[in-house]
Amino acid sequence: MNWITNYVRPRINSMLGRREVPENLWIKCPETGEMVFHKDLESNKWVIPASGYHMKMPAKARLADLFDNGEYESLPQPKVAQDPLKFRDSKKYIDRLRDSRVKTEQEDTILAGLGKVHGLKLVAVVHEFNFIGGSLGIAAGEAIVKAFERATFEKCPLVMFPASGGARMQEGILSLMQLPRTTVAVDLLKESGQPYIVVLTNPTTGGVTASYAMLGDIHLAEPGAEIGFAGKRVIEQTLREKLPEGFQTSEYLLEHGMVDMVVKRQDIPETLARLLKILTKKPVSAANDMNGGAIALAASA
């Protein structure tokens, strides 16, 4: 313990009336280096106002922004085995779980909710990247399966917002087992006749890309999102070739047919509502008929 840092300095600050300044008070834009006040960033849905760069958005904020008036039913977090392999690298896995729960105030990386978007009922599933890189483990897999089951029971669409580095290595083969489990859950929803839309966010990689993230009826993506299986550096080392500029970004995948639309974060709720009303044969408002027809044409193409 550093006695001066942990005891003396706080005592002096309290006597002088000094306040600790939060470390995240100002956020630096990764593209331009511009410093943005965190309140301004939050009010703009975690999009840098000047550059339009899409920062990672917290899962709770994503759900609140998506549903009408921020109102939705939180789906329960399933209880699963903790640290089944007693894994340890530089730190115990159980300690990593505890630290992530304190930091994010979540049980695991998946949050799911049932609510309405522009009046249309749907289930939304969101990854929290700050929880061990949004990795897919037993708890996340179980939460995703339960969300698909709820959407099937409610006879409503499901929208997925992946943001993950892939399967969780600390759970080994048990994490990889979630890939076929979630794939079966997707198939059950589709067999019930309900649409499944994926909104790819930054980053979507690894086993998540290799399973439910690429099985949607329609794939949207946020601007500049990194989407792929293996990383760019790994691919270049394997092929011994330099990859094209912008490889694995939303825009590159749109150009090559892997993504149907690139949609700004501010436009996602309205775009999802129009798409899902078309897919479920619900009436689209007259003001959106032209846009809705264009989306339907793009989706069918």
Tab-separated table of C-alpha atoms in Angstrom:
chain	number	residue	atom	x	y	z
A	1	MET	CA	0.000	0.000	0.000
A	2	ASN	CA	1.219	3.486	-0.903
A	3	TRP	CA	0.545	5.359	2.367
A	4	ILE	CA	0.905	8.853	0.847
A	5	THR	CA	-1.380	8.145	-2.135
A	6	ASN	CA	-4.026	6.134	-0.320
A	7	TYR	CA	-4.243	8.023	2.959
A	8	VAL	CA	-2.400	11.359	3.131
A	9	ARG	CA	-3.528	12.798	-0.224
A	10	PRO	CA	-7.268	12.035	0.281
A	11	ARG	CA	-7.082	13.622	3.744
A	12	ILE	CA	-5.459	16.793	2.368
A	13	ASN	CA	-7.980	16.987	-0.483
A	14	SER	CA	-10.899	16.639	1.947
A	15	MET	CA	-9.527	19.417	4.166
A	16	LEU	CA	-8.952	21.749	1.205
A	17	GLY	CA	-12.293	20.944	-0.343
A	18	ARG	CA	-10.781	19.445	-3.498
A	19	ARG	CA	-12.848	17.058	-5.589
A	20	GLU	CA	-11.471	14.147	-7.554
A	21	VAL	CA	-11.987	14.615	-11.302
A	22	PRO	CA	-13.379	11.492	-13.058
A	23	GLU	CA	-10.938	9.891	-15.487
A	24	ASN	CA	-13.569	9.741	-18.251
A	25	LEU	CA	-14.652	13.382	-18.022
A	26	TRP	CA	-13.284	14.000	-21.533
A	27	ILE	CA	-13.329	11.406	-24.319
A	28	LYS	CA	-10.822	11.445	-27.190
A	29	CYS	CA	-12.089	10.750	-30.700
A	30	PRO	CA	-10.038	7.831	-32.131
A	31	GLU	CA	-10.196	9.335	-35.631
A	32	THR	CA	-9.515	13.039	-35.169
A	33	GLY	CA	-8.095	13.258	-31.637
A	34	GLU	CA	-10.815	15.760	-30.707
A	35	MET	CA	-11.658	15.904	-26.987
A	36	VAL	CA	-15.401	15.640	-26.292
A	37	PHE	CA	-17.088	16.293	-22.948
A	38	HIS	CA	-18.630	13.021	-21.762
A	39	LYS	CA	-22.089	14.545	-21.211
A	40	ASP	CA	-22.139	15.807	-24.805
A	41	LEU	CA	-21.130	12.358	-26.010
A	42	GLU	CA	-23.864	10.638	-23.996
A	43	SER	CA	-26.528	13.056	-25.202
A	44	ASN	CA	-25.472	12.292	-28.791
A	45	LYS	CA	-25.819	8.518	-28.269
A	46	TRP	CA	-22.047	8.012	-27.918
A	47	VAL	CA	-21.398	9.354	-31.419
A	48	ILE	CA	-18.657	12.021	-31.736
A	49	PRO	CA	-20.603	15.109	-32.926
A	50	ALA	CA	-17.940	16.509	-35.299
A	51	SER	CA	-16.497	13.347	-36.887
A	52	GLY	CA	-19.511	11.037	-36.610
A	53	TYR	CA	-17.310	8.301	-35.114
A	54	HIS	CA	-19.437	5.695	-33.336
A	55	MET	CA	-18.017	4.932	-29.890
A	56	LYS	CA	-19.041	1.778	-28.024
A	57	MET	CA	-22.470	2.267	-26.455
A	58	PRO	CA	-23.285	0.698	-23.045
A	59	ALA	CA	-25.840	-2.111	-23.229
A	60	LYS	CA	-28.268	-0.467	-20.786
A	61	ALA	CA	-28.163	2.802	-22.727
A	62	ARG	CA	-28.702	0.879	-25.975
A	63	LEU	CA	-31.902	-0.733	-24.689
A	64	ALA	CA	-33.207	2.511	-23.208
A	65	ASP	CA	-32.577	4.314	-26.500
A	66	LEU	CA	-34.151	1.591	-28.637
A	67	PHE	CA	-37.499	1.104	-26.888
A	68	ASP	CA	-40.308	3.645	-26.910
A	69	ASN	CA	-39.915	6.063	-23.966
A	70	GLY	CA	-37.083	3.846	-22.682
A	71	GLU	CA	-39.649	1.419	-21.253
A	72	TYR	CA	-39.130	-2.316	-21.469
A	73	GLU	CA	-39.255	-5.541	-19.469
A	74	SER	CA	-35.795	-6.805	-18.540
A	75	LEU	CA	-35.524	-10.514	-19.233
A	76	PRO	CA	-34.050	-12.488	-16.307
A	77	GLN	CA	-30.419	-13.562	-16.223
A	78	PRO	CA	-30.229	-17.396	-16.129
A	79	LYS	CA	-28.240	-18.986	-13.298
A	80	VAL	CA	-25.349	-21.100	-14.598
A	81	ALA	CA	-22.148	-22.687	-13.286
A	82	GLN	CA	-19.441	-20.150	-12.402
A	83	ASP	CA	-15.840	-20.837	-13.425
A	84	PRO	CA	-16.479	-24.521	-14.339
A	85	LEU	CA	-12.826	-25.075	-15.351
A	86	LYS	CA	-11.267	-23.235	-12.360
A	87	PHE	CA	-9.343	-21.261	-14.958
A	88	ARG	CA	-6.444	-19.013	-14.124
A	89	ASP	CA	-3.999	-17.054	-16.257
A	90	SER	CA	-2.447	-13.861	-14.901
A	91	LYS	CA	-5.590	-13.578	-12.805
A	92	LYS	CA	-8.272	-15.955	-11.556
A	93	TYR	CA	-11.300	-16.119	-13.844
A	94	ILE	CA	-13.639	-15.802	-10.865
A	95	ASP	CA	-11.881	-12.529	-10.002
A	96	ARG	CA	-12.314	-11.248	-13.561
A	97	LEU	CA	-16.033	-12.011	-13.331
A	98	ARG	CA	-16.321	-10.174	-10.030
A	99	ASP	CA	-14.449	-7.118	-11.340
A	100	SER	CA	-16.568	-6.986	-14.512
A	101	ARG	CA	-19.776	-7.214	-12.499
A	102	VAL	CA	-18.703	-4.302	-10.348
A	103	LYS	CA	-17.672	-2.234	-13.382
A	104	THR	CA	-20.785	-2.877	-15.506
A	105	GLU	CA	-23.373	-3.649	-12.809
A	106	GLN	CA	-24.377	-6.701	-14.856
A	107	GLU	CA	-24.281	-10.431	-14.173
A	108	ASP	CA	-22.715	-11.163	-17.542
A	109	THR	CA	-22.254	-9.736	-21.002
A	110	ILE	CA	-25.827	-10.168	-22.295
A	111	LEU	CA	-28.775	-7.889	-21.571
A	112	ALA	CA	-32.177	-8.630	-23.086
A	113	GLY	CA	-35.462	-6.782	-22.976
A	114	LEU	CA	-39.032	-7.018	-24.262
A	115	GLY	CA	-40.739	-3.806	-25.315
A	116	LYS	CA	-42.073	-1.772	-28.220
A	117	VAL	CA	-40.212	0.132	-30.938
A	118	HIS	CA	-42.487	2.616	-32.718
A	119	GLY	CA	-45.399	0.584	-31.381
A	120	LEU	CA	-44.095	-2.797	-32.595
A	121	LYS	CA	-43.409	-5.432	-29.928
A	122	LEU	CA	-40.013	-7.118	-30.090
A	123	VAL	CA	-37.229	-8.681	-28.033
A	124	ALA	CA	-33.810	-6.997	-28.161
A	125	VAL	CA	-30.542	-8.679	-27.118
A	126	VAL	CA	-27.441	-6.553	-26.513
A	127	HIS	CA	-23.791	-7.386	-25.779
A	128	GLU	CA	-21.935	-5.324	-23.173
A	129	PHE	CA	-18.395	-5.111	-24.535
A	130	ASN	CA	-16.994	-3.856	-21.220
A	131	PHE	CA	-17.825	-7.224	-19.669
A	132	ILE	CA	-14.751	-9.294	-20.625
A	133	GLY	CA	-14.862	-8.034	-24.212
A	134	GLY	CA	-18.494	-9.057	-24.707
A	135	SER	CA	-17.256	-12.649	-24.921
A	136	LEU	CA	-19.638	-15.566	-25.339
A	137	GLY	CA	-19.667	-17.965	-22.391
A	138	ILE	CA	-22.173	-20.296	-20.746
A	139	ALA	CA	-24.163	-17.490	-19.103
A	140	ALA	CA	-24.271	-15.411	-22.293
A	141	GLY	CA	-25.295	-18.419	-24.393
A	142	GLU	CA	-28.071	-19.337	-21.966
A	143	ALA	CA	-29.347	-15.733	-21.871
A	144	ILE	CA	-29.454	-15.609	-25.674
A	145	VAL	CA	-31.311	-18.928	-25.928
A	146	LYS	CA	-33.862	-17.786	-23.319
A	147	ALA	CA	-34.379	-14.518	-25.215
A	148	PHE	CA	-35.105	-16.411	-28.446
A	149	GLU	CA	-37.510	-18.674	-26.551
A	150	ARG	CA	-39.308	-15.619	-25.165
A	151	ALA	CA	-39.593	-14.053	-28.615
A	152	THR	CA	-40.996	-17.326	-29.968
A	153	PHE	CA	-43.519	-17.492	-27.095
A	154	GLU	CA	-44.527	-13.833	-27.554
A	155	LYS	CA	-44.735	-14.334	-31.338
A	156	CYS	CA	-42.629	-11.256	-31.985
A	157	PRO	CA	-39.365	-10.433	-33.814
A	158	LEU	CA	-35.938	-10.458	-32.200
A	159	VAL	CA	-33.190	-7.896	-32.820
A	160	MET	CA	-29.577	-8.711	-31.893
A	161	PHE	CA	-26.839	-6.130	-31.196
A	162	PRO	CA	-23.555	-8.107	-31.047
A	163	ALA	CA	-20.342	-6.495	-29.807
A	164	SER	CA	-17.839	-9.186	-28.971
A	165	GLY	CA	-14.335	-10.516	-29.308
A	166	GLY	CA	-15.721	-14.057	-29.677
A	167	ALA	CA	-15.971	-17.112	-27.434
A	168	ARG	CA	-14.718	-16.819	-23.846
A	169	MET	CA	-11.412	-18.691	-23.596
A	170	GLN	CA	-11.701	-19.103	-19.799
A	171	GLU	CA	-14.585	-21.549	-20.357
A	172	GLY	CA	-12.884	-23.559	-23.117
A	173	ILE	CA	-15.044	-26.060	-25.010
A	174	LEU	CA	-18.057	-25.067	-22.899
A	175	SER	CA	-18.033	-21.628	-24.515
A	176	LEU	CA	-17.718	-23.132	-28.006
A	177	MET	CA	-20.794	-25.270	-27.280
A	178	GLN	CA	-22.817	-22.040	-27.220
A	179	LEU	CA	-22.307	-21.604	-30.965
A	180	PRO	CA	-24.559	-24.546	-32.004
A	181	ARG	CA	-26.974	-23.852	-29.115
A	182	THR	CA	-27.617	-20.288	-30.227
A	183	THR	CA	-27.821	-21.386	-33.869
A	184	VAL	CA	-30.612	-23.822	-32.972
A	185	ALA	CA	-32.398	-21.018	-31.109
A	186	VAL	CA	-32.241	-18.848	-34.259
A	187	ASP	CA	-33.727	-21.688	-36.325
A	188	LEU	CA	-36.602	-22.164	-33.855
A	189	LEU	CA	-37.520	-18.479	-34.074
A	190	LYS	CA	-37.454	-18.576	-37.874
A	191	GLU	CA	-39.578	-21.747	-37.915
A	192	SER	CA	-42.189	-19.875	-35.890
A	193	GLY	CA	-42.349	-17.303	-38.698
A	194	GLN	CA	-40.813	-14.394	-36.794
A	195	PRO	CA	-38.117	-12.118	-38.279
A	196	TYR	CA	-34.597	-11.984	-36.891
A	197	ILE	CA	-32.534	-8.854	-37.567
A	198	VAL	CA	-28.891	-8.347	-36.576
A	199	VAL	CA	-27.401	-4.881	-36.028
A	200	LEU	CA	-23.638	-5.385	-36.211
A	201	THR	CA	-21.674	-3.044	-33.935
A	202	ASN	CA	-17.992	-2.489	-33.261
A	203	PRO	CA	-16.456	-5.055	-32.924
A	204	THR	CA	-18.224	-8.258	-33.993
A	205	THR	CA	-15.619	-11.019	-34.315
A	206	GLY	CA	-14.679	-14.620	-33.581
A	207	GLY	CA	-17.220	-17.269	-32.616
A	208	VAL	CA	-20.028	-14.727	-32.373
A	209	THR	CA	-19.575	-13.903	-36.061
A	210	ALA	CA	-19.377	-17.637	-36.770
A	211	SER	CA	-22.814	-18.240	-35.250
A	212	TYR	CA	-25.878	-16.088	-34.529
A	213	ALA	CA	-24.381	-12.748	-35.654
A	214	MET	CA	-24.437	-13.813	-39.318
A	215	LEU	CA	-27.743	-15.702	-39.382
A	216	GLY	CA	-30.154	-12.782	-39.511
A	217	ASP	CA	-32.849	-12.324	-42.127
A	218	ILE	CA	-31.407	-8.822	-42.588
A	219	HIS	CA	-28.042	-7.491	-41.434
A	220	LEU	CA	-27.619	-3.841	-40.528
A	221	ALA	CA	-24.331	-2.371	-39.353
A	222	GLU	CA	-23.211	0.807	-37.653
A	223	PRO	CA	-20.713	2.978	-39.585
A	224	GLY	CA	-17.080	1.963	-39.227
A	225	ALA	CA	-17.771	-1.209	-37.238
A	226	GLU	CA	-15.121	-3.949	-37.390
A	227	ILE	CA	-16.783	-7.194	-38.514
A	228	GLY	CA	-15.015	-10.471	-39.205
A	229	PHE	CA	-13.835	-13.801	-37.829
A	230	ALA	CA	-10.049	-13.654	-37.544
A	231	GLY	CA	-8.258	-10.362	-37.018
A	232	LYS	CA	-6.692	-8.428	-39.879
A	233	ARG	CA	-3.143	-9.003	-38.610
A	234	VAL	CA	-3.687	-12.779	-38.360
A	235	ILE	CA	-5.069	-12.927	-41.900
A	236	GLU	CA	-2.150	-10.904	-43.297
A	237	GLN	CA	0.373	-13.156	-41.549
A	238	THR	CA	-1.389	-16.279	-42.855
A	239	LEU	CA	-1.813	-15.094	-46.457
A	240	ARG	CA	1.416	-13.069	-46.452
A	241	GLU	CA	-0.431	-10.353	-48.312
A	242	LYS	CA	-1.428	-6.779	-47.500
A	243	LEU	CA	-5.187	-6.504	-47.103
A	244	PRO	CA	-7.196	-3.692	-48.751
A	245	GLU	CA	-7.816	-0.404	-46.955
A	246	GLY	CA	-10.929	-0.544	-44.782
A	247	PHE	CA	-10.984	-4.356	-44.829
A	248	GLN	CA	-13.549	-5.819	-42.365
A	249	THR	CA	-15.366	-2.501	-41.873
A	250	SER	CA	-19.128	-2.098	-42.289
A	251	GLU	CA	-18.702	-0.156	-45.498
A	252	TYR	CA	-16.364	-2.769	-47.029
A	253	LEU	CA	-18.795	-5.573	-46.144
A	254	LEU	CA	-21.720	-3.622	-47.598
A	255	GLU	CA	-19.816	-3.193	-50.853
A	256	HIS	CA	-19.095	-6.944	-50.975
A	257	GLY	CA	-22.591	-8.159	-50.081
A	258	MET	CA	-22.066	-9.279	-46.484
A	259	VAL	CA	-24.182	-6.472	-44.989
A	260	ASP	CA	-27.536	-5.185	-46.264
A	261	MET	CA	-27.416	-1.626	-44.894
A	262	VAL	CA	-25.102	0.685	-42.969
A	263	VAL	CA	-27.247	2.774	-40.630
A	264	LYS	CA	-26.272	5.631	-38.330
A	265	ARG	CA	-27.034	4.995	-34.674
A	266	GLN	CA	-29.590	7.809	-34.490
A	267	ASP	CA	-31.595	6.174	-37.302
A	268	ILE	CA	-31.569	2.585	-36.016
A	269	PRO	CA	-34.892	2.517	-34.069
A	270	GLU	CA	-36.878	4.004	-36.955
A	271	THR	CA	-35.144	1.801	-39.535
A	272	LEU	CA	-35.789	-1.343	-37.495
A	273	ALA	CA	-39.450	-0.416	-37.038
A	274	ARG	CA	-39.967	0.104	-40.777
A	275	LEU	CA	-38.187	-3.115	-41.707
A	276	LEU	CA	-40.013	-5.227	-39.142
A	277	LYS	CA	-43.417	-3.804	-40.050
A	278	ILE	CA	-42.747	-4.733	-43.667
A	279	LEU	CA	-41.565	-8.231	-42.718
A	280	THR	CA	-44.528	-8.821	-40.378
A	281	LYS	CA	-47.009	-7.212	-42.811
A	282	LYS	CA	-47.953	-4.461	-40.391
A	283	PRO	CA	-49.020	-1.045	-41.736
A	284	VAL	CA	-46.221	1.488	-42.192
A	285	SER	CA	-47.043	5.154	-41.567
A	286	ALA	CA	-47.697	7.243	-44.685
A	287	ALA	CA	-44.735	9.518	-43.944
A	288	ASN	CA	-42.423	6.518	-44.173
A	289	ASP	CA	-43.967	4.761	-47.175
A	290	MET	CA	-41.272	5.979	-49.579
A	291	ASN	CA	-38.406	5.055	-47.238
A	292	GLY	CA	-40.044	1.782	-46.320
A	293	GLY	CA	-40.448	0.818	-49.973
A	294	ALA	CA	-36.803	1.594	-50.617
A	295	ILE	CA	-35.751	-0.569	-47.680
A	296	ALA	CA	-37.973	-3.422	-48.819
A	297	LEU	CA	-36.442	-3.234	-52.285
A	298	ALA	CA	-32.904	-3.216	-50.815
A	299	ALA	CA	-33.738	-6.163	-48.549
A	300	SER	CA	-35.222	-8.224	-51.374
A	301	ALA	CA	-32.172	-7.502	-53.547
